[in-house]
Amino acid sequence: MLKIGKLADYALVLAEYLGSTGRIVAISELSQETHIPLATVRKILLRLSQNGIVYSYRGVNGGYELAKAASSITVVEILEAMEGPLSITECVSTGSECKISKYCNLQRGWCSINEKIFSILSRTSLSDL
Amino acid sequence: MLKIGKLADYALVLAEYLGSTGRIVAISELSQETHIPLATVRKILLRLSQNGIVYSYRGVNGGYELAKAASSITVVEILEAMEGPLSITECVSTGSECKISKYCNLQRGWCSINEKIFSILSRTSLSDL
DNA sequence: AAGAATCAATACCATATTGGTATGCTATAG
DNA sequence: CTATAGCATACCAATATGGTATTGATTCTT
Ligand code: SF4
Ligand code: SF4
Protein backbone atom coordinates (compact mmCIF):
# COMPACT_ATOMS: atom_id res chain seq x y z
CA MET A 1 0.00 0.00 0.00
CA LEU A 2 0.81 3.67 -0.38
CA LYS A 3 2.82 2.96 -3.51
CA ILE A 4 3.71 5.81 -5.79
CA GLY A 5 2.86 5.26 -9.43
CA LYS A 6 5.31 3.78 -11.86
CA LEU A 7 5.45 6.95 -13.89
CA ALA A 8 6.34 8.98 -10.83
CA ASP A 9 8.89 6.39 -9.87
CA TYR A 10 10.48 6.50 -13.29
CA ALA A 11 10.40 10.28 -13.17
CA LEU A 12 12.79 10.16 -10.27
CA VAL A 13 15.06 7.79 -12.10
CA LEU A 14 15.10 10.09 -15.11
CA ALA A 15 15.65 13.18 -13.02
CA GLU A 16 18.46 11.49 -11.23
CA TYR A 17 20.13 10.73 -14.52
CA LEU A 18 19.69 14.29 -15.70
CA GLY A 19 21.24 15.51 -12.50
CA SER A 20 24.16 13.16 -12.80
CA THR A 21 25.14 14.43 -16.22
CA GLY A 22 24.43 18.12 -15.82
CA ARG A 23 24.03 18.61 -19.53
CA ILE A 24 21.13 18.64 -21.98
CA VAL A 25 20.02 15.11 -22.71
CA ALA A 26 17.69 13.89 -25.45
CA ILE A 27 14.83 11.52 -24.82
CA SER A 28 16.51 8.83 -26.89
CA GLU A 29 19.56 8.85 -24.67
CA LEU A 30 17.48 8.89 -21.50
CA SER A 31 15.55 5.89 -22.70
CA GLN A 32 18.67 3.95 -23.60
CA GLU A 33 20.46 4.66 -20.37
CA THR A 34 17.57 4.06 -18.02
CA HIS A 35 15.93 1.23 -19.97
CA ILE A 36 12.59 2.97 -19.73
CA PRO A 37 10.58 2.70 -22.96
CA LEU A 38 10.93 5.70 -25.23
CA ALA A 39 7.27 6.64 -25.42
CA THR A 40 7.03 6.47 -21.66
CA VAL A 41 10.04 8.69 -21.21
CA ARG A 42 8.45 11.17 -23.55
CA LYS A 43 5.30 11.28 -21.49
CA ILE A 44 7.11 11.70 -18.22
CA LEU A 45 9.43 14.42 -19.38
CA LEU A 46 6.52 16.34 -20.83
CA ARG A 47 4.85 16.48 -17.44
CA LEU A 48 8.05 17.42 -15.70
CA SER A 49 8.58 20.17 -18.22
CA GLN A 50 5.06 21.50 -17.84
CA ASN A 51 5.60 21.70 -14.12
CA GLY A 52 8.90 23.49 -14.30
CA ILE A 53 11.01 20.64 -13.01
CA VAL A 54 13.07 20.49 -16.19
CA TYR A 55 13.80 22.86 -19.05
CA SER A 56 13.24 21.62 -22.55
CA TYR A 57 15.00 22.56 -25.77
CA ARG A 58 13.63 21.74 -29.17
CA GLY A 59 15.31 21.18 -32.45
CA VAL A 60 18.62 19.60 -33.27
CA ASN A 61 20.70 18.95 -30.19
CA GLY A 62 17.67 19.63 -28.06
CA GLY A 63 16.65 17.71 -25.00
CA TYR A 64 16.09 18.27 -21.31
CA GLU A 65 18.01 19.48 -18.32
CA LEU A 66 17.14 19.98 -14.69
CA ALA A 67 15.76 23.41 -13.88
CA LYS A 68 17.64 23.48 -10.59
CA ALA A 69 20.58 21.74 -9.02
CA ALA A 70 19.85 18.16 -8.04
CA SER A 71 20.59 19.02 -4.45
CA SER A 72 17.87 21.63 -4.32
CA ILE A 73 15.09 19.69 -5.99
CA THR A 74 12.98 17.84 -3.47
CA VAL A 75 11.40 14.48 -3.95
CA VAL A 76 7.98 15.87 -3.20
CA GLU A 77 8.30 18.41 -5.97
CA ILE A 78 8.76 15.71 -8.54
CA LEU A 79 6.10 13.47 -7.10
CA GLU A 80 3.55 16.25 -7.04
CA ALA A 81 4.47 17.25 -10.56
CA MET A 82 3.66 13.74 -11.68
CA GLU A 83 0.65 12.85 -9.56
CA GLY A 84 -0.77 16.03 -8.11
CA PRO A 85 -0.82 17.31 -4.56
CA LEU A 86 0.09 15.01 -1.72
CA SER A 87 -3.05 14.04 0.18
CA ILE A 88 -3.33 10.89 2.15
CA THR A 89 -7.11 11.17 2.34
CA GLU A 90 -9.76 12.93 0.35
CA CYS A 91 -10.47 15.39 3.11
CA VAL A 92 -6.90 16.61 3.33
CA SER A 93 -6.94 18.40 0.02
CA THR A 94 -9.03 21.52 0.29
CA GLY A 95 -12.49 21.12 -1.15
CA SER A 96 -12.91 17.57 0.01
CA GLU A 97 -16.25 15.93 -0.54
CA CYS A 98 -16.08 12.60 1.21
CA LYS A 99 -19.61 11.31 1.70
CA ILE A 100 -19.27 10.81 5.42
CA SER A 101 -17.04 13.74 6.24
CA LYS A 102 -19.93 15.33 8.07
CA TYR A 103 -19.89 12.53 10.60
CA CYS A 104 -16.17 11.79 10.62
CA ASN A 105 -13.83 13.34 13.11
CA LEU A 106 -10.53 12.02 11.88
CA GLN A 107 -9.74 14.83 9.49
CA ARG A 108 -7.47 16.55 11.95
CA GLY A 109 -5.40 13.48 12.53
CA TRP A 110 -4.96 12.71 8.87
CA CYS A 111 -4.06 16.27 8.17
CA SER A 112 -1.32 16.07 10.73
CA ILE A 113 0.00 12.82 9.31
CA ASN A 114 -0.11 14.27 5.84
CA GLU A 115 2.04 17.16 6.95
CA LYS A 116 4.56 14.85 8.50
CA ILE A 117 4.88 12.79 5.36
CA PHE A 118 5.16 15.93 3.31
CA SER A 119 7.92 17.07 5.60
CA ILE A 120 9.90 13.89 5.06
CA LEU A 121 9.50 14.05 1.33
CA SER A 122 10.44 17.70 1.20
CA ARG A 123 13.53 17.24 3.31
CA THR A 124 14.86 14.67 0.87
CA SER A 125 16.50 16.09 -2.22
CA LEU A 126 17.05 14.38 -5.51
CA SER A 127 20.71 14.00 -4.76
CA ASP A 128 19.92 12.39 -1.41
CA LEU A 129 18.34 9.49 -3.18
CA MET B 1 -1.20 11.37 -4.69
CA LEU B 2 -0.29 8.80 -2.05
CA LYS B 3 -3.91 8.44 -1.03
CA ILE B 4 -4.97 5.51 1.05
CA GLY B 5 -7.95 3.59 -0.28
CA LYS B 6 -11.47 4.39 0.76
CA LEU B 7 -11.90 1.03 2.43
CA ALA B 8 -8.82 1.58 4.54
CA ASP B 9 -9.99 5.05 5.33
CA TYR B 10 -13.36 3.78 6.44
CA ALA B 11 -11.68 1.04 8.42
CA LEU B 12 -10.12 3.69 10.61
CA VAL B 13 -13.46 5.39 11.08
CA LEU B 14 -15.03 2.11 12.09
CA ALA B 15 -12.19 1.20 14.40
CA GLU B 16 -12.40 4.59 16.01
CA TYR B 17 -16.07 4.06 16.70
CA LEU B 18 -15.41 0.64 18.15
CA GLY B 19 -12.77 2.13 20.37
CA SER B 20 -15.02 4.91 21.52
CA THR B 21 -17.71 2.54 22.74
CA GLY B 22 -15.60 -0.23 24.18
CA ARG B 23 -18.36 -2.76 23.80
CA ILE B 24 -19.38 -5.31 21.18
CA VAL B 25 -21.07 -3.59 18.27
CA ALA B 26 -23.06 -5.14 15.44
CA ILE B 27 -22.51 -4.28 11.81
CA SER B 28 -25.94 -2.71 11.57
CA GLU B 29 -25.14 -0.25 14.33
CA LEU B 30 -21.74 0.54 12.88
CA SER B 31 -23.31 1.29 9.55
CA GLN B 32 -25.96 3.51 11.03
CA GLU B 33 -23.61 5.47 13.20
CA THR B 34 -20.85 5.98 10.65
CA HIS B 35 -23.09 6.32 7.58
CA ILE B 36 -20.98 3.77 5.73
CA PRO B 37 -23.11 1.38 3.62
CA LEU B 38 -23.88 -1.87 5.36
CA ALA B 39 -22.34 -4.20 2.79
CA THR B 40 -19.18 -2.16 2.82
CA VAL B 41 -18.93 -2.28 6.58
CA ARG B 42 -19.32 -6.02 6.38
CA LYS B 43 -16.43 -6.29 3.96
CA ILE B 44 -14.14 -4.09 5.99
CA LEU B 45 -14.81 -5.74 9.31
CA LEU B 46 -14.21 -9.14 7.80
CA ARG B 47 -10.72 -8.12 6.75
CA LEU B 48 -10.01 -6.53 10.09
CA SER B 49 -11.18 -9.67 11.82
CA GLN B 50 -9.07 -11.92 9.61
CA ASN B 51 -6.04 -9.83 10.49
CA GLY B 52 -6.62 -9.87 14.20
CA ILE B 53 -7.46 -6.20 14.55
CA VAL B 54 -10.89 -6.95 15.91
CA TYR B 55 -12.59 -9.90 17.55
CA SER B 56 -15.86 -11.11 16.11
CA TYR B 57 -18.79 -12.77 17.82
CA ARG B 58 -21.54 -14.54 15.98
CA GLY B 59 -25.14 -15.13 16.83
CA VAL B 60 -27.63 -13.01 18.64
CA ASN B 61 -25.99 -10.05 20.34
CA GLY B 62 -22.86 -10.71 18.32
CA GLY B 63 -20.71 -8.12 16.65
CA TYR B 64 -17.19 -6.80 16.80
CA GLU B 65 -14.87 -5.27 19.33
CA LEU B 66 -11.30 -4.06 19.17
CA ALA B 67 -8.72 -6.70 19.94
CA LYS B 68 -6.58 -4.19 21.83
CA ALA B 69 -7.04 -0.85 23.48
CA ALA B 70 -7.44 1.99 21.01
CA SER B 71 -4.34 3.63 22.43
CA SER B 72 -2.18 0.64 21.55
CA ILE B 73 -3.41 0.00 18.04
CA THR B 74 -1.31 1.82 15.50
CA VAL B 75 -2.54 3.37 12.31
CA VAL B 76 -0.13 1.33 10.26
CA GLU B 77 -1.52 -1.89 11.68
CA ILE B 78 -4.95 -1.11 10.38
CA LEU B 79 -3.73 0.19 7.06
CA GLU B 80 -1.62 -2.87 6.44
CA ALA B 81 -4.49 -5.12 7.45
CA MET B 82 -6.59 -3.49 4.77
CA GLU B 83 -4.11 -2.95 1.96
CA GLY B 84 -1.10 -5.07 2.63
CA PRO B 85 2.47 -4.13 3.56
CA LEU B 86 3.56 -0.54 3.32
CA SER B 87 5.85 -0.14 0.35
CA ILE B 88 6.28 3.14 -1.42
CA THR B 89 7.91 1.47 -4.43
CA GLU B 90 7.93 -1.99 -5.86
CA CYS B 91 11.52 -2.58 -4.88
CA VAL B 92 10.93 -1.88 -1.22
CA SER B 93 8.91 -5.02 -0.60
CA THR B 94 11.20 -8.00 -0.64
CA GLY B 95 11.05 -9.94 -3.84
CA SER B 96 10.71 -6.88 -6.03
CA GLU B 97 10.74 -7.38 -9.74
CA CYS B 98 10.75 -3.91 -11.26
CA LYS B 99 11.87 -4.17 -14.86
CA ILE B 100 14.65 -1.65 -14.54
CA SER B 101 15.77 -2.43 -11.01
CA LYS B 102 18.98 -3.78 -12.41
CA TYR B 103 19.92 -0.35 -13.68
CA CYS B 104 18.32 1.74 -10.95
CA ASN B 105 20.21 2.92 -7.94
CA LEU B 106 17.46 4.60 -6.00
CA GLN B 107 16.36 1.58 -4.04
CA ARG B 108 18.32 2.59 -1.00
CA GLY B 109 16.81 6.02 -0.90
CA TRP B 110 13.27 4.76 -1.25
CA CYS B 111 13.83 2.17 1.38
CA SER B 112 14.91 4.84 3.79
CA ILE B 113 11.90 7.00 3.01
CA ASN B 114 9.65 4.01 3.41
CA GLU B 115 11.01 3.39 6.86
CA LYS B 116 10.45 6.96 7.87
CA ILE B 117 6.85 6.91 6.74
CA PHE B 118 6.34 3.63 8.50
CA SER B 119 7.76 5.17 11.62
CA ILE B 120 5.28 8.04 11.50
CA LEU B 121 2.37 5.72 10.94
CA SER B 122 3.45 3.39 13.70
CA ARG B 123 3.92 6.15 16.21
CA THR B 124 0.34 7.26 15.74
CA SER B 125 -2.25 5.24 17.61
CA LEU B 126 -5.90 4.96 16.85
CA SER B 127 -6.73 7.17 19.79
CA ASP B 128 -4.30 9.82 18.56
CA LEU B 129 -6.41 10.33 15.49
C1' DA C 1 -35.91 -28.00 19.08
C1' DA C 2 -37.09 -23.87 16.63
C1' DG C 3 -36.22 -19.50 15.06
C1' DA C 4 -34.12 -15.18 14.77
C1' DA C 5 -29.90 -12.60 14.86
C1' DT C 6 -25.48 -12.00 13.27
C1' DC C 7 -20.95 -12.93 11.17
C1' DA C 8 -18.18 -15.75 7.22
C1' DA C 9 -16.99 -16.40 2.73
C1' DT C 10 -17.23 -15.81 -1.87
C1' DA C 11 -18.62 -14.20 -6.11
C1' DC C 12 -19.92 -10.53 -8.92
C1' DC C 13 -20.01 -6.05 -11.38
C1' DA C 14 -19.30 -1.23 -12.97
C1' DT C 15 -16.15 2.27 -12.97
C1' DA C 16 -11.79 4.68 -12.59
C1' DT C 17 -7.00 4.58 -12.83
C1' DT C 18 -2.83 3.30 -14.71
C1' DG C 19 0.79 2.05 -17.68
C1' DG C 20 1.93 2.17 -22.06
C1' DT C 21 1.65 3.33 -27.22
C1' DA C 22 0.81 5.97 -31.46
C1' DT C 23 0.51 9.90 -34.34
C1' DG C 24 0.61 14.31 -36.34
C1' DC C 25 2.32 19.03 -35.28
C1' DT C 26 5.81 22.63 -34.17
C1' DA C 27 10.25 24.59 -33.44
C1' DT C 28 15.28 24.94 -34.24
C1' DA C 29 20.19 24.11 -35.75
C1' DG C 30 22.96 24.17 -39.51
C1' DC D 1 15.51 23.04 -46.75
C1' DT D 2 15.77 19.27 -43.97
C1' DA D 3 16.81 16.38 -40.28
C1' DT D 4 16.26 16.41 -35.43
C1' DA D 5 13.87 16.60 -31.37
C1' DG D 6 10.18 18.13 -28.30
C1' DC D 7 4.70 19.16 -27.93
C1' DA D 8 0.19 17.75 -27.55
C1' DT D 9 -3.35 14.73 -27.74
C1' DA D 10 -5.71 10.74 -28.35
C1' DC D 11 -6.08 5.98 -27.67
C1' DC D 12 -6.03 1.29 -25.68
C1' DA D 13 -5.59 -2.81 -22.56
C1' DA D 14 -5.12 -4.31 -18.12
C1' DT D 15 -5.70 -3.75 -13.39
C1' DA D 16 -7.46 -2.09 -9.11
C1' DT D 17 -11.07 -0.30 -6.61
C1' DG D 18 -15.39 0.55 -4.48
C1' DG D 19 -19.47 -1.36 -3.81
C1' DT D 20 -23.27 -5.08 -3.79
C1' DA D 21 -25.46 -9.63 -3.37
C1' DT D 22 -26.02 -14.30 -1.90
C1' DT D 23 -25.59 -18.39 0.56
C1' DG D 24 -24.02 -20.72 4.58
C1' DA D 25 -22.53 -21.23 9.47
C1' DT D 26 -22.89 -20.10 14.31
C1' DT D 27 -24.97 -18.73 18.60
C1' DC D 28 -28.44 -16.85 21.69
C1' DT D 29 -33.16 -17.01 23.37
C1' DT D 30 -37.32 -19.12 24.19
S1 SF4 E 1 -13.61 12.71 6.22
FE1 SF4 E 1 -13.07 10.99 7.43
S2 SF4 E 1 -13.63 9.47 6.00
FE2 SF4 E 1 -13.86 11.19 4.72
S3 SF4 E 1 -11.86 11.25 3.90
FE3 SF4 E 1 -11.54 12.50 5.62
S4 SF4 E 1 -10.95 10.97 7.02
FE4 SF4 E 1 -11.57 9.72 5.39
S1 SF4 F 1 14.11 -0.24 -8.71
FE1 SF4 F 1 14.23 1.89 -9.09
S2 SF4 F 1 12.62 2.02 -10.51
FE2 SF4 F 1 12.34 -0.04 -9.89
S3 SF4 F 1 10.96 0.31 -8.26
FE3 SF4 F 1 12.80 0.45 -7.14
S4 SF4 F 1 13.14 2.58 -7.35
FE4 SF4 F 1 11.48 2.38 -8.72
XYZ file of C-alpha atoms in Angstrom, chain A residues 1-6 8-10 12-13 16 33-36 75-76 79-80 83-91 93 98-100 103-110 113-114 116-117 120-121 123-124 126 128-129, chain B residues 1-6 8-10 12-13 16 33-36 75-76 79-80 83-91 93 98-100 103-110 113-114 116-117 120-121 123-124 126 128-129:
104
model
C 0.000 0.000 0.000
C 0.812 3.674 -0.379
C 2.816 2.964 -3.507
C 3.709 5.807 -5.792
C 2.862 5.263 -9.430
C 5.315 3.776 -11.863
C 6.343 8.978 -10.827
C 8.887 6.385 -9.867
C 10.484 6.499 -13.294
C 12.794 10.162 -10.272
C 15.064 7.791 -12.103
C 18.465 11.488 -11.230
C 20.461 4.662 -20.369
C 17.569 4.062 -18.016
C 15.934 1.230 -19.971
C 12.593 2.967 -19.734
C 11.399 14.482 -3.949
C 7.976 15.870 -3.203
C 6.100 13.467 -7.097
C 3.545 16.246 -7.040
C 0.653 12.851 -9.562
C -0.769 16.028 -8.113
C -0.817 17.313 -4.560
C 0.088 15.014 -1.724
C -3.048 14.043 0.180
C -3.326 10.890 2.146
C -7.109 11.168 2.340
C -9.763 12.928 0.350
C -10.470 15.394 3.114
C -6.939 18.395 0.022
C -16.084 12.605 1.210
C -19.608 11.313 1.702
C -19.268 10.805 5.419
C -19.895 12.528 10.603
C -16.166 11.793 10.625
C -13.833 13.336 13.110
C -10.525 12.016 11.879
C -9.739 14.827 9.485
C -7.469 16.547 11.952
C -5.402 13.477 12.532
C -4.959 12.711 8.869
C 0.003 12.816 9.309
C -0.113 14.273 5.838
C 4.558 14.848 8.503
C 4.884 12.789 5.358
C 9.897 13.892 5.064
C 9.498 14.052 1.327
C 13.533 17.241 3.311
C 14.864 14.671 0.866
C 17.049 14.377 -5.507
C 19.924 12.392 -1.407
C 18.337 9.489 -3.175
C -1.201 11.369 -4.690
C -0.295 8.799 -2.048
C -3.913 8.444 -1.026
C -4.967 5.508 1.052
C -7.945 3.588 -0.283
C -11.474 4.393 0.763
C -8.821 1.577 4.535
C -9.985 5.049 5.333
C -13.363 3.775 6.437
C -10.124 3.694 10.611
C -13.460 5.388 11.077
C -12.397 4.590 16.009
C -23.607 5.475 13.201
C -20.851 5.983 10.648
C -23.087 6.320 7.577
C -20.984 3.772 5.733
C -2.541 3.371 12.314
C -0.129 1.329 10.258
C -3.728 0.195 7.063
C -1.620 -2.874 6.443
C -4.110 -2.949 1.959
C -1.098 -5.070 2.629
C 2.468 -4.133 3.561
C 3.559 -0.544 3.324
C 5.851 -0.136 0.345
C 6.282 3.138 -1.424
C 7.909 1.472 -4.428
C 7.925 -1.993 -5.861
C 11.518 -2.585 -4.883
C 8.912 -5.021 -0.598
C 10.749 -3.910 -11.257
C 11.869 -4.170 -14.859
C 14.649 -1.653 -14.539
C 19.924 -0.346 -13.682
C 18.322 1.744 -10.952
C 20.206 2.924 -7.940
C 17.460 4.598 -5.998
C 16.357 1.575 -4.040
C 18.316 2.587 -1.001
C 16.807 6.021 -0.896
C 13.269 4.764 -1.249
C 11.899 6.999 3.009
C 9.650 4.009 3.414
C 10.446 6.961 7.866
C 6.850 6.910 6.738
C 5.284 8.040 11.503
C 2.373 5.717 10.945
C 3.920 6.155 16.213
C 0.344 7.264 15.738
C -5.898 4.962 16.849
C -4.303 9.817 18.563
C -6.407 10.329 15.490
